[in-house]
XYZ file of C-alpha atoms in Angstrom:
783
model
C 154.266 142.371 120.445
C 152.971 139.323 118.575
C 149.175 139.000 118.949
C 148.041 136.086 121.094
C 145.258 133.843 119.839
C 143.341 131.522 122.190
C 141.558 128.759 120.282
C 138.577 127.682 122.370
C 137.419 124.456 120.729
C 133.869 123.669 121.813
C 131.065 121.242 121.242
C 128.045 123.056 119.884
C 125.279 123.311 122.507
C 127.436 121.741 125.219
C 126.846 123.246 128.692
C 130.258 122.038 129.862
C 131.892 123.836 126.947
C 129.790 126.910 127.721
C 131.026 126.998 131.334
C 134.592 126.502 130.165
C 134.269 129.335 127.630
C 132.834 131.665 130.288
C 135.718 130.858 132.662
C 138.364 131.255 129.926
C 137.050 134.620 128.763
C 136.782 135.938 132.311
C 140.362 134.966 133.168
C 142.101 135.515 129.846
C 140.369 138.870 129.123
C 140.636 139.107 125.318
C 140.247 142.364 123.414
C 138.338 140.724 120.516
C 136.082 137.678 120.204
C 135.760 135.684 116.973
C 132.940 133.126 116.724
C 132.124 130.402 114.206
C 129.073 131.699 112.365
C 127.925 133.677 109.304
C 129.749 137.036 108.928
C 126.525 138.623 107.637
C 125.357 138.646 111.267
C 128.127 140.963 112.542
C 125.741 143.924 112.612
C 123.150 141.998 114.652
C 125.328 141.122 117.631
C 124.497 144.362 119.476
C 120.895 143.142 119.945
C 122.209 140.570 122.431
C 123.108 143.416 124.805
C 119.472 143.975 125.774
C 117.027 141.790 127.644
C 114.619 141.434 124.710
C 116.704 138.835 122.879
C 115.975 135.732 124.934
C 117.408 132.336 123.919
C 116.772 129.908 122.428
C 117.088 132.031 119.288
C 118.623 131.485 115.874
C 120.232 133.478 113.120
C 118.117 133.032 109.988
C 119.778 133.786 106.670
C 117.966 133.488 103.362
C 118.594 134.425 99.761
C 116.915 137.723 98.939
C 115.653 136.534 95.542
C 114.643 133.067 96.766
C 113.648 133.012 100.477
C 113.144 129.234 100.316
C 116.940 128.963 100.314
C 117.547 129.499 103.999
C 119.788 128.346 106.833
C 119.649 128.573 110.626
C 122.330 128.972 113.300
C 120.551 128.214 116.610
C 121.819 129.272 120.034
C 120.528 128.237 123.435
C 121.439 129.725 126.782
C 123.881 126.843 127.247
C 125.493 127.265 123.794
C 129.177 128.275 124.055
C 128.752 130.711 121.158
C 125.932 132.483 122.994
C 128.037 132.703 126.159
C 130.847 134.260 124.120
C 128.465 136.774 122.507
C 127.030 137.814 125.877
C 130.513 138.192 127.392
C 131.679 140.349 124.484
C 128.700 142.733 124.447
C 128.757 143.007 128.243
C 132.440 144.090 128.148
C 132.162 146.231 125.031
C 134.408 143.951 122.964
C 134.189 143.672 119.176
C 132.540 140.445 118.009
C 133.029 138.991 114.550
C 131.667 135.839 112.944
C 134.338 134.007 110.966
C 132.704 131.106 109.122
C 131.985 131.113 105.386
C 129.307 133.692 104.489
C 125.857 132.168 104.110
C 125.597 133.616 100.598
C 128.101 131.049 99.305
C 126.036 128.160 100.571
C 122.871 129.316 98.779
C 124.425 129.101 95.304
C 126.760 126.105 95.109
C 128.013 125.427 91.620
C 127.281 121.860 90.437
C 130.208 119.662 91.358
C 131.838 122.260 93.618
C 133.065 121.562 97.137
C 130.018 123.277 98.627
C 127.725 121.087 96.544
C 129.166 117.880 98.000
C 128.412 116.332 101.376
C 131.319 113.908 101.394
C 132.823 113.698 104.861
C 135.300 110.869 104.814
C 134.903 107.998 107.258
C 134.250 110.113 110.359
C 130.748 110.159 111.847
C 128.855 113.442 111.750
C 129.892 114.068 115.386
C 133.637 113.590 116.067
C 132.772 112.999 119.715
C 131.391 109.596 118.722
C 134.772 108.404 117.514
C 136.560 109.661 120.628
C 133.958 107.958 122.820
C 134.470 104.701 120.963
C 138.238 104.985 121.434
C 137.672 105.489 125.175
C 135.573 102.324 125.389
C 132.146 104.026 125.625
C 129.166 102.845 123.615
C 127.335 106.148 124.113
C 128.976 109.437 122.996
C 126.664 111.479 125.219
C 127.693 109.526 128.315
C 131.395 109.889 127.481
C 131.002 113.634 126.967
C 129.168 113.970 130.282
C 131.926 112.127 132.160
C 134.811 113.970 130.504
C 133.397 117.498 130.190
C 129.978 118.104 131.728
C 130.841 116.671 135.146
C 134.160 118.503 135.372
C 134.318 121.992 136.870
C 136.835 124.477 135.348
C 140.170 124.352 137.171
C 142.825 126.968 137.834
C 144.048 126.862 134.241
C 141.022 128.003 132.253
C 142.602 127.022 128.927
C 143.593 123.487 129.978
C 140.303 121.803 128.910
C 140.588 123.346 125.452
C 144.173 122.173 125.098
C 143.118 118.614 125.916
C 140.247 118.666 123.418
C 142.542 120.190 120.767
C 145.049 117.398 121.294
C 142.361 114.755 120.819
C 141.055 116.407 117.667
C 144.594 116.799 116.390
C 145.059 113.046 116.649
C 141.945 112.537 114.517
C 143.010 115.087 111.923
C 146.529 113.634 111.785
C 144.971 110.402 110.530
C 143.077 112.345 107.867
C 139.712 111.388 109.330
C 136.697 113.486 108.480
C 138.399 116.196 106.422
C 135.903 117.147 103.722
C 136.643 119.718 101.038
C 133.930 121.921 102.477
C 135.627 121.961 105.900
C 138.941 122.920 104.296
C 137.285 125.887 102.587
C 135.613 126.985 105.799
C 138.861 126.788 107.728
C 140.711 128.763 105.067
C 138.110 131.515 105.407
C 138.375 131.403 109.230
C 142.133 131.858 109.035
C 141.606 134.892 106.838
C 139.300 136.449 109.441
C 141.865 135.794 112.193
C 144.527 137.540 110.086
C 142.116 140.465 109.595
C 141.646 140.753 113.394
C 145.403 140.862 113.834
C 145.739 143.587 111.215
C 143.037 145.573 113.044
C 145.441 145.858 115.992
C 143.920 143.333 118.405
C 146.491 141.681 120.660
C 144.460 139.091 122.598
C 142.033 137.320 120.275
C 139.680 134.594 121.506
C 138.376 132.253 118.801
C 135.291 130.175 119.697
C 134.778 127.426 117.126
C 133.982 123.757 116.795
C 136.731 121.655 118.352
C 137.261 119.781 115.088
C 138.546 122.995 113.427
C 141.109 123.878 116.112
C 144.057 121.904 114.637
C 143.533 123.576 111.242
C 143.486 127.051 112.827
C 146.464 126.445 115.102
C 148.904 126.287 112.158
C 148.656 129.132 109.687
C 149.633 128.299 106.092
C 150.515 131.070 103.675
C 147.937 133.586 102.535
C 148.449 132.408 98.951
C 147.567 128.864 99.993
C 144.236 129.957 101.494
C 143.404 132.244 98.584
C 143.932 129.356 96.167
C 141.458 127.268 98.150
C 138.865 130.048 98.308
C 139.087 130.576 94.547
C 136.898 127.448 94.229
C 133.946 129.198 95.867
C 130.918 129.991 93.679
C 129.536 133.487 93.288
C 128.042 134.715 96.543
C 124.255 135.286 96.614
C 122.753 138.445 98.113
C 121.480 137.481 101.550
C 119.295 138.864 104.340
C 119.803 137.759 107.938
C 117.971 138.306 111.222
C 117.268 136.819 114.638
C 114.234 134.528 114.976
C 112.787 132.647 117.985
C 113.877 129.036 118.358
C 112.802 126.159 120.598
C 114.516 123.476 122.626
C 112.564 120.891 120.660
C 114.096 122.118 117.407
C 117.549 121.861 118.996
C 116.964 118.150 119.470
C 118.870 115.821 117.197
C 115.616 113.953 116.491
C 114.400 116.938 114.449
C 117.226 116.495 111.961
C 119.384 119.401 113.152
C 122.935 118.187 112.520
C 124.537 119.754 115.617
C 121.585 118.921 117.819
C 121.623 117.235 121.195
C 119.376 114.568 122.628
C 118.422 116.462 125.764
C 118.325 120.266 125.440
C 116.039 120.627 128.465
C 118.458 118.615 130.607
C 121.445 120.594 129.319
C 119.678 123.860 130.123
C 119.142 122.602 133.666
C 122.806 121.612 134.013
C 123.984 125.032 132.853
C 121.617 127.147 134.946
C 121.757 125.154 138.206
C 124.432 125.774 140.829
C 125.505 122.801 142.888
C 124.181 119.261 142.459
C 121.627 119.382 139.599
C 120.057 115.957 140.209
C 117.887 116.698 143.316
C 116.433 119.857 141.768
C 115.734 118.137 138.469
C 114.003 115.229 140.199
C 111.934 117.760 142.149
C 110.801 119.288 138.859
C 109.965 115.815 137.546
C 107.863 115.159 140.650
C 106.001 118.451 140.181
C 105.283 117.550 136.566
C 103.983 114.090 137.433
C 101.805 115.420 140.273
C 100.290 117.949 137.852
C 99.349 114.985 135.643
C 97.664 113.186 138.584
C 100.498 110.748 139.343
C 100.886 110.047 143.083
C 104.434 111.294 143.770
C 105.567 112.417 147.214
C 108.697 113.956 148.728
C 109.749 110.489 149.850
C 109.733 109.393 146.218
C 112.116 112.236 145.341
C 114.501 111.353 148.185
C 114.617 107.709 147.171
C 115.080 108.633 143.503
C 118.090 110.827 144.366
C 119.631 107.981 146.350
C 119.045 105.510 143.554
C 120.567 107.816 140.900
C 123.685 108.372 143.010
C 124.012 104.651 143.738
C 123.719 103.772 140.053
C 126.455 106.298 139.235
C 128.797 104.632 141.746
C 128.016 101.139 140.458
C 128.668 102.241 136.879
C 131.920 103.997 137.740
C 130.771 107.479 136.810
C 131.931 110.663 138.600
C 128.358 111.936 139.007
C 124.860 110.782 138.187
C 124.091 111.643 134.594
C 120.905 111.711 132.573
C 120.909 107.919 132.143
C 121.019 107.265 135.914
C 118.517 110.020 136.611
C 115.988 108.648 134.118
C 116.475 105.123 135.454
C 115.636 106.472 138.905
C 112.608 108.328 137.558
C 111.278 105.189 135.907
C 111.829 102.946 138.922
C 110.706 105.279 141.714
C 108.632 108.223 140.468
C 106.920 106.383 137.608
C 106.755 102.994 139.342
C 107.994 101.262 136.196
C 105.594 103.017 133.814
C 107.147 103.893 130.463
C 104.127 106.098 129.686
C 104.839 108.400 132.619
C 108.563 108.322 131.819
C 107.857 109.449 128.263
C 106.035 112.462 129.687
C 109.167 113.397 131.654
C 111.341 112.899 128.590
C 109.109 115.098 126.469
C 108.553 117.958 128.937
C 111.851 118.068 130.837
C 114.543 116.221 128.897
C 113.616 117.964 125.628
C 111.228 120.739 126.628
C 109.249 123.407 124.784
C 111.123 126.598 125.685
C 110.539 129.311 123.051
C 112.869 132.280 122.644
C 111.981 135.925 122.096
C 113.297 138.462 119.595
C 113.139 142.271 119.974
C 111.145 144.441 117.598
C 114.398 146.117 116.559
C 115.556 142.944 114.803
C 115.384 143.144 110.993
C 112.190 141.656 109.572
C 110.177 141.737 106.363
C 107.030 143.919 106.504
C 104.841 140.824 106.479
C 106.512 139.563 109.674
C 105.986 142.929 111.364
C 102.301 142.962 110.412
C 101.896 139.449 111.811
C 103.567 140.495 115.068
C 101.204 143.477 115.290
C 98.163 141.230 114.787
C 99.426 138.739 117.371
C 99.651 141.529 119.935
C 96.302 143.131 119.111
C 94.458 139.777 119.086
C 96.304 138.515 122.184
C 97.584 135.401 120.424
C 101.073 134.796 121.754
C 103.186 132.265 119.846
C 104.027 129.290 122.048
C 106.066 126.183 121.334
C 103.819 123.896 123.399
C 100.576 122.802 121.680
C 97.567 124.756 122.918
C 93.875 124.182 122.147
C 91.728 127.273 121.529
C 87.942 127.443 121.074
C 86.665 130.465 119.139
C 83.139 131.884 119.246
C 82.731 133.579 115.869
C 79.926 135.760 117.229
C 82.595 137.675 119.166
C 84.569 140.226 117.182
C 87.981 139.308 118.608
C 87.464 135.567 118.090
C 86.254 136.148 114.526
C 89.405 138.195 113.831
C 91.542 135.394 115.291
C 89.815 132.894 113.018
C 90.462 135.034 109.941
C 94.142 135.398 110.864
C 94.647 131.646 111.329
C 92.897 130.843 108.042
C 94.955 133.458 106.205
C 98.181 132.065 107.609
C 97.208 128.531 106.548
C 96.632 129.867 103.047
C 100.201 131.237 103.158
C 101.582 127.874 104.283
C 102.070 128.919 107.916
C 100.184 126.239 109.853
C 100.506 127.919 113.239
C 96.961 126.746 113.944
C 95.322 123.606 112.596
C 91.594 122.818 112.954
C 90.956 120.493 115.881
C 88.060 118.583 117.361
C 86.543 120.555 120.199
C 85.734 119.093 123.580
C 82.515 121.131 123.380
C 79.916 119.360 121.261
C 78.450 121.812 118.784
C 77.026 121.414 115.298
C 76.650 125.144 114.679
C 78.875 127.196 112.397
C 79.613 129.841 115.032
C 82.279 127.796 116.813
C 85.779 126.804 115.702
C 88.448 124.838 117.524
C 92.149 125.146 116.805
C 95.375 123.619 118.034
C 98.136 126.243 118.077
C 101.840 125.361 118.015
C 104.509 127.780 116.800
C 107.434 126.274 114.893
C 110.709 128.147 114.216
C 110.657 127.290 110.516
C 107.562 129.463 110.117
C 110.003 132.389 109.879
C 111.210 130.988 106.549
C 107.670 130.506 105.249
C 106.784 134.055 106.211
C 109.832 135.301 104.315
C 108.716 133.234 101.314
C 105.173 134.589 101.545
C 106.451 138.189 101.602
C 106.433 138.136 97.797
C 102.617 138.209 97.887
C 102.216 141.368 99.966
C 103.300 143.440 102.932
C 100.346 142.588 105.201
C 98.825 139.239 106.091
C 95.497 140.110 104.432
C 97.105 141.395 101.234
C 99.503 138.455 100.979
C 96.753 135.880 101.602
C 94.462 137.514 99.016
C 97.145 137.643 96.337
C 98.211 134.088 97.124
C 94.575 132.922 96.762
C 94.231 134.509 93.327
C 97.566 133.094 92.210
C 96.627 129.632 93.460
C 93.269 129.811 91.680
C 94.870 130.639 88.353
C 97.310 127.755 88.732
C 94.717 125.212 89.967
C 94.254 122.064 87.919
C 91.292 120.343 89.593
C 87.879 121.922 89.992
C 87.732 120.721 93.604
C 90.823 122.833 94.339
C 88.944 125.937 93.251
C 85.822 125.255 95.293
C 87.984 124.467 98.306
C 89.784 127.763 97.709
C 86.447 129.601 97.621
C 85.616 128.107 101.009
C 89.023 129.150 102.343
C 88.551 132.711 101.075
C 85.259 132.941 102.946
C 86.756 131.535 106.135
C 89.693 133.932 105.866
C 87.499 136.948 105.123
C 89.237 137.668 101.806
C 86.364 139.548 100.181
C 88.759 141.280 97.795
C 90.100 138.039 96.365
C 86.791 136.150 96.244
C 85.425 137.706 92.982
C 88.612 136.820 91.071
C 88.551 133.260 92.416
C 84.853 132.937 91.550
C 85.530 134.072 87.957
C 88.198 131.404 87.566
C 85.816 128.851 89.084
C 83.001 129.776 86.700
C 85.277 129.543 83.664
C 86.734 126.210 84.738
C 83.338 124.688 85.658
C 81.889 125.640 82.277
C 84.614 123.687 80.484
C 84.752 120.655 82.794
C 82.432 117.836 81.703
C 83.687 115.139 84.086
C 80.845 114.415 86.513
C 83.274 113.027 89.071
C 85.153 116.343 89.079
C 81.928 118.308 89.370
C 80.700 116.072 92.190
C 83.982 116.464 94.055
C 83.825 120.250 93.711
C 80.223 120.773 94.852
C 80.452 120.001 98.619
C 83.065 122.665 99.435
C 81.116 125.293 97.500
C 77.901 124.450 99.323
C 79.614 124.383 102.714
C 80.698 127.936 102.076
C 77.040 128.990 102.002
C 76.761 128.238 105.730
C 79.193 130.954 106.759
C 77.117 133.982 105.850
C 75.030 134.041 109.019
C 78.068 134.400 111.291
C 80.641 135.995 108.993
C 78.355 138.371 107.080
C 79.258 136.972 103.652
C 77.288 137.842 100.510
C 75.608 134.629 99.343
C 74.343 135.704 95.932
C 77.145 134.608 93.607
C 77.866 131.497 95.669
C 74.264 130.287 95.666
C 73.977 130.714 91.916
C 77.235 128.900 91.220
C 76.368 126.093 93.631
C 72.875 125.590 92.189
C 74.218 125.492 88.632
C 76.911 123.002 89.565
C 74.402 120.848 91.453
C 72.103 120.750 88.419
C 74.919 119.558 86.174
C 75.836 116.859 88.684
C 72.196 115.756 88.928
C 71.853 115.344 85.180
C 75.045 113.385 84.649
C 75.423 111.362 87.843
C 73.309 108.250 87.012
C 75.025 107.770 83.654
C 78.466 108.317 85.196
C 77.868 105.363 87.527
C 77.389 102.796 84.751
C 80.123 100.237 84.102
C 82.381 101.125 87.039
C 84.775 98.601 88.534
C 84.922 97.944 92.287
C 87.549 100.598 93.064
C 85.830 103.290 91.002
C 82.467 102.369 92.499
C 83.826 102.804 96.024
C 85.176 106.258 95.131
C 81.894 107.220 93.471
C 79.943 106.090 96.546
C 81.867 108.612 98.620
C 81.012 111.336 96.096
C 77.378 110.214 96.112
C 77.149 110.721 99.879
C 78.879 114.095 99.657
C 76.656 115.342 96.847
C 73.523 114.152 98.636
C 74.523 116.014 101.790
C 75.515 119.083 99.787
C 72.186 119.255 97.970
C 70.335 118.856 101.257
C 72.389 121.703 102.699
C 71.916 123.794 99.575
C 68.130 123.483 99.671
C 68.138 124.685 103.301
C 70.780 127.426 102.943
C 69.713 128.609 99.508
C 66.330 130.105 100.480
C 68.013 132.250 103.136
C 70.547 133.484 100.574
C 67.834 134.184 98.029
C 65.774 136.064 100.589
C 68.808 138.127 101.604
C 69.466 138.994 97.982
C 65.829 139.915 97.436
C 65.988 142.565 100.167
C 68.635 144.461 98.201
C 67.371 143.861 94.653
C 64.327 144.441 92.475
C 61.235 142.320 93.043
C 61.942 140.088 90.049
C 61.902 136.372 90.909
C 65.274 134.963 91.921
C 66.430 132.238 89.525
C 67.797 130.198 92.412
C 65.104 131.049 94.904
C 63.257 128.740 97.306
C 60.996 127.178 94.681
C 63.871 126.424 92.307
C 65.919 124.900 95.086
C 62.968 122.836 96.315
C 62.589 121.543 92.763
C 66.300 120.729 92.813
C 65.712 118.410 95.764
C 62.896 116.655 93.869
C 64.996 116.394 90.716
C 67.893 114.916 92.713
C 65.523 112.321 94.202
C 64.480 111.410 90.642
C 68.158 110.995 89.747
C 68.589 108.628 92.725
C 65.586 106.582 91.536
C 67.147 106.400 88.079
C 70.428 105.226 89.585
C 68.685 102.606 91.755
C 66.911 101.185 88.678
C 70.071 100.808 86.543
C 70.477 97.057 87.049
C 73.131 95.180 85.045
C 70.675 93.201 82.912
C 73.218 92.525 80.157
C 76.324 92.122 82.348
C 78.180 94.389 84.798
C 79.129 96.892 82.097
C 75.472 97.615 81.272
C 74.365 98.845 84.679
C 75.436 100.563 87.855
C 77.273 98.512 90.515
C 75.158 97.091 93.326
C 77.088 99.253 95.816
C 75.741 102.453 94.232
C 72.218 101.133 93.592
C 71.884 99.993 97.200
C 73.209 103.312 98.456
C 70.699 105.230 96.324
C 67.835 103.168 97.767
C 69.027 103.836 101.315
C 69.293 107.604 100.714
C 65.744 107.654 99.324
C 64.535 105.632 102.310
C 66.214 107.939 104.838
C 64.695 111.012 103.141
C 61.203 109.558 103.313
C 60.903 109.353 99.516
C 60.713 105.561 99.661
C 58.789 103.475 102.213
C 60.110 100.407 104.004
C 57.847 98.091 102.022
C 59.300 99.262 98.709
C 62.836 99.014 100.124
C 62.085 95.433 101.158
C 60.774 94.635 97.688
C 63.956 95.970 96.097
C 66.073 94.004 98.567
C 64.082 90.847 97.734
C 64.693 91.376 94.029
C 68.423 91.974 94.336
C 68.807 88.912 96.566
C 66.902 86.645 94.200
C 68.554 83.631 92.594
C 68.602 85.367 89.213
C 70.967 88.078 90.470
C 74.733 87.589 90.879
C 75.707 87.072 94.540
C 78.600 89.545 94.296
C 76.242 92.232 93.023
C 73.842 91.439 95.855
C 76.611 91.683 98.436
C 77.616 95.076 97.039
C 73.982 96.219 97.147
C 73.765 95.219 100.818
C 76.993 97.097 101.590
C 75.652 100.292 100.035
C 72.246 99.882 101.670
C 73.609 99.324 105.175
C 76.306 101.994 104.970
C 73.983 104.488 106.617
C 73.654 102.339 109.753
C 72.287 98.896 110.556
C 69.517 99.935 112.963
C 67.117 99.401 110.073
C 67.633 95.633 110.342
C 66.927 95.766 114.073
C 63.595 97.562 113.672
C 62.441 95.685 110.572
C 62.623 91.910 111.177
C 61.344 91.296 107.662
C 64.428 92.830 106.053
C 66.667 90.864 108.413
C 64.831 87.654 107.553
C 65.298 88.311 103.818
C 68.999 88.869 104.314
C 69.348 85.767 106.470
C 67.473 83.629 103.959
C 69.704 84.834 101.104
C 72.895 84.333 103.058
C 72.059 80.771 104.106
C 71.186 79.883 100.506
C 74.487 81.003 98.960
C 76.646 78.111 97.753
C 80.031 77.397 99.328
C 82.155 78.620 96.409
C 80.193 81.848 96.011
C 80.166 82.429 99.774
C 83.985 82.549 99.754
C 83.854 85.271 97.086
C 81.291 87.481 98.845
C 82.639 86.961 102.382
C 85.071 89.929 102.289
C 82.260 92.248 101.190
C 79.939 90.994 103.902
C 82.581 91.221 106.624
C 83.409 94.793 105.589
C 79.722 95.679 105.588
C 78.912 94.307 109.028
C 82.208 95.536 110.523
C 81.008 99.063 109.745
C 77.838 98.658 111.818
C 77.593 99.896 115.384
C 78.707 97.398 118.027
C 75.279 97.375 119.677
C 73.555 96.742 116.352
C 75.868 93.818 115.572
C 75.197 92.335 119.005
C 71.421 92.656 118.611
C 71.417 91.167 115.108
C 73.605 88.282 116.236
C 71.331 87.593 119.177
C 68.207 87.512 117.014
C 69.792 85.210 114.457
C 71.027 82.877 117.219
C 67.583 82.781 118.868
C 66.098 80.764 116.031
C 64.304 81.188 112.711
C 63.643 84.897 112.121
C 60.209 84.275 110.641
C 58.802 82.740 113.857
C 57.464 84.730 116.821
C 59.748 85.027 119.857
C 59.842 82.148 122.306
C 57.047 82.087 124.924
C 58.150 83.309 128.318
C 57.794 81.218 131.441
C 54.558 81.852 133.396
C 54.713 84.053 136.446
C 54.075 81.061 138.776
C 57.429 79.587 137.809
C 59.355 82.670 139.065
C 61.341 82.401 142.307
C 59.226 84.712 144.475
C 61.530 84.409 147.467
C 64.415 85.906 145.535
C 62.196 88.570 144.046
C 60.714 89.566 147.429
C 64.191 89.979 148.927
C 64.798 92.949 146.640
C 61.552 94.745 147.524
C 62.879 96.661 150.630
C 65.850 98.027 148.702
C 63.719 99.135 145.762
C 61.200 100.720 148.124
C 63.973 102.599 149.899
C 65.235 103.947 146.576
C 61.725 105.041 145.603
C 60.970 106.508 149.036
C 57.827 104.384 149.642
C 56.767 101.910 152.334
C 57.548 98.330 151.243
C 54.593 95.974 150.942
C 55.928 92.447 151.492
C 53.531 89.546 151.044
C 52.572 87.798 154.268
C 54.304 84.539 153.329
C 57.562 86.357 152.591
C 57.316 88.257 155.883
C 56.846 85.022 157.767
C 59.873 83.492 156.106
C 62.006 86.540 156.929
C 61.127 86.270 160.623
């Protein structure tokens, strides 16, 4: 008997195709199922028999020697391929994947068919061309009307015959036939021949509808072998199941076979009967949870509106377009903001699949799964904010895991701003969101070790040795402390010490200091040894102090702005170092001999004084012989403000310096820059010191028209950075009159309207809980 082959042409991730495949397999009862997909996954199909493999999931294949070369084959519950797999394992049927092996795609030879993406004139989705031929401007709407809204009839294979005929018409015109597709189809035909040779008599082939015409007619074996001779050498490949998400199935994420509405398609596939009322009920529940006033009456009216729109538009049933129009008009009351919430949560969705422990995985992945279970951190596709108290052992372990994963390039958690205001170092806030592509990054990171801690430590050392900038190394030291990588820290510190000794660029040193000093804060909570860090930080700070004033001379505007940022960072770092250093020195002294610590409290206190002297030197470097001979006004003004805020300069001296820089002898542009640097720390100083404000006002009103145009951008940027209340107060004082005069005399008390004032007395007395005392005249008027 000649073997029968049923070609079930489907649309990837189409719930209508999935229902049709389920009906065809149930009625036709094949003895083998062939599915478009990588043949390397044949040995993984049995995992679908259990309940632990929960879609959406994906087959992940990657090159063994280069895990960055990877590819995914996602399946949702409504994917026809997944329906075919579940049917086969439930009935004990052999399942084989028949597409080109993934190993060919990871090593395309330059200029080969697999290295080219040419695809003729056909759009990426053949459905778009068929929809256009049918007079539809939206392929999704055409597919809904033709397939999704049609229930399988008595002839289970009839829908597939119709789709095959349509695709045959496209292929007959030569549309969309790329060389890559021809190679894939030649390989598929070879797998069908192999199934026939294995003795199977009823073979069901589930593949993309576009391939059906090429599989319906079998050319000679020699013809297909000649085509496949073009393939490059296959690369050794590993493959496994990984969790996937509905969001990653969306076409917006760049997945070529994606759909616009995976959440909606899941609802269509899993709902019996009319799906619209139940979906609108879910939308109402979502909106009520977000404090939108939605009632049952809203749902009833929305269902009616969706059905009416479908009739008016000539559609067999209400589709997603009509349903969303009803949601916007009725449930959201015209609000696009609320509608976007429905689109995000229900139309797309954040469903995350699950994979059993029996699935193949690299040791690093298994260690991560173990840590996730022990720390009770379950991966979720929806963003989730987590606050960690580092004084608790479990939270501290969670923090170390998240920092280690970030070091490995797995940004499962990213630091976030907490709703709880706290300036202490014992609290961390994270936003967690698991992405399917993390499976590839974990496979890539497996080269560094078999556990998360080992891999992160080795990656830190490797990154340190390859670092170019000094700031990269100090940032890496901070990361090692946050991640608890005590084994890697000494190696990173040695690289840092060697690189810092050779680097003479003050800007590099200044950029590297803040991260190193920040790391000193973590010892109290994380139990880190401060000794080596404090010494390295103090030495780096001393080198910055010596060279910083000279490094600020002759800078242009852009360089001066960058150096101002470094000046603020270094100033804060030295202040932090002088407060954290004594604690570190004292801790070291408890475990060492009584010899004086070279970076002890006295040395660090002297460092603060020496840094203040460096700021005074910077503030005094005026451009007497032109801009190239001194420091820019932006940096000089900033140095004066830092000295003033630290109490090392009084307001009178600051006013004198402001008066000098705003004198006629100084260039207006330099004065404007000085003001910008001076006021960068906040403008409240001008509110509390009318003398400084008067000096500034006098200088500004005396600037000529041409010069005023030049300095206006600087002044606008300066005052735009002040607090809104400060700007309002300064504007009010300037508008009130000359700043040097005393405030206007208030009207005498006799001129007040006592009748209006007395009317408020009973209310104020009631608020204060006292008996009102109304003057006799007012009482007489009230009677």
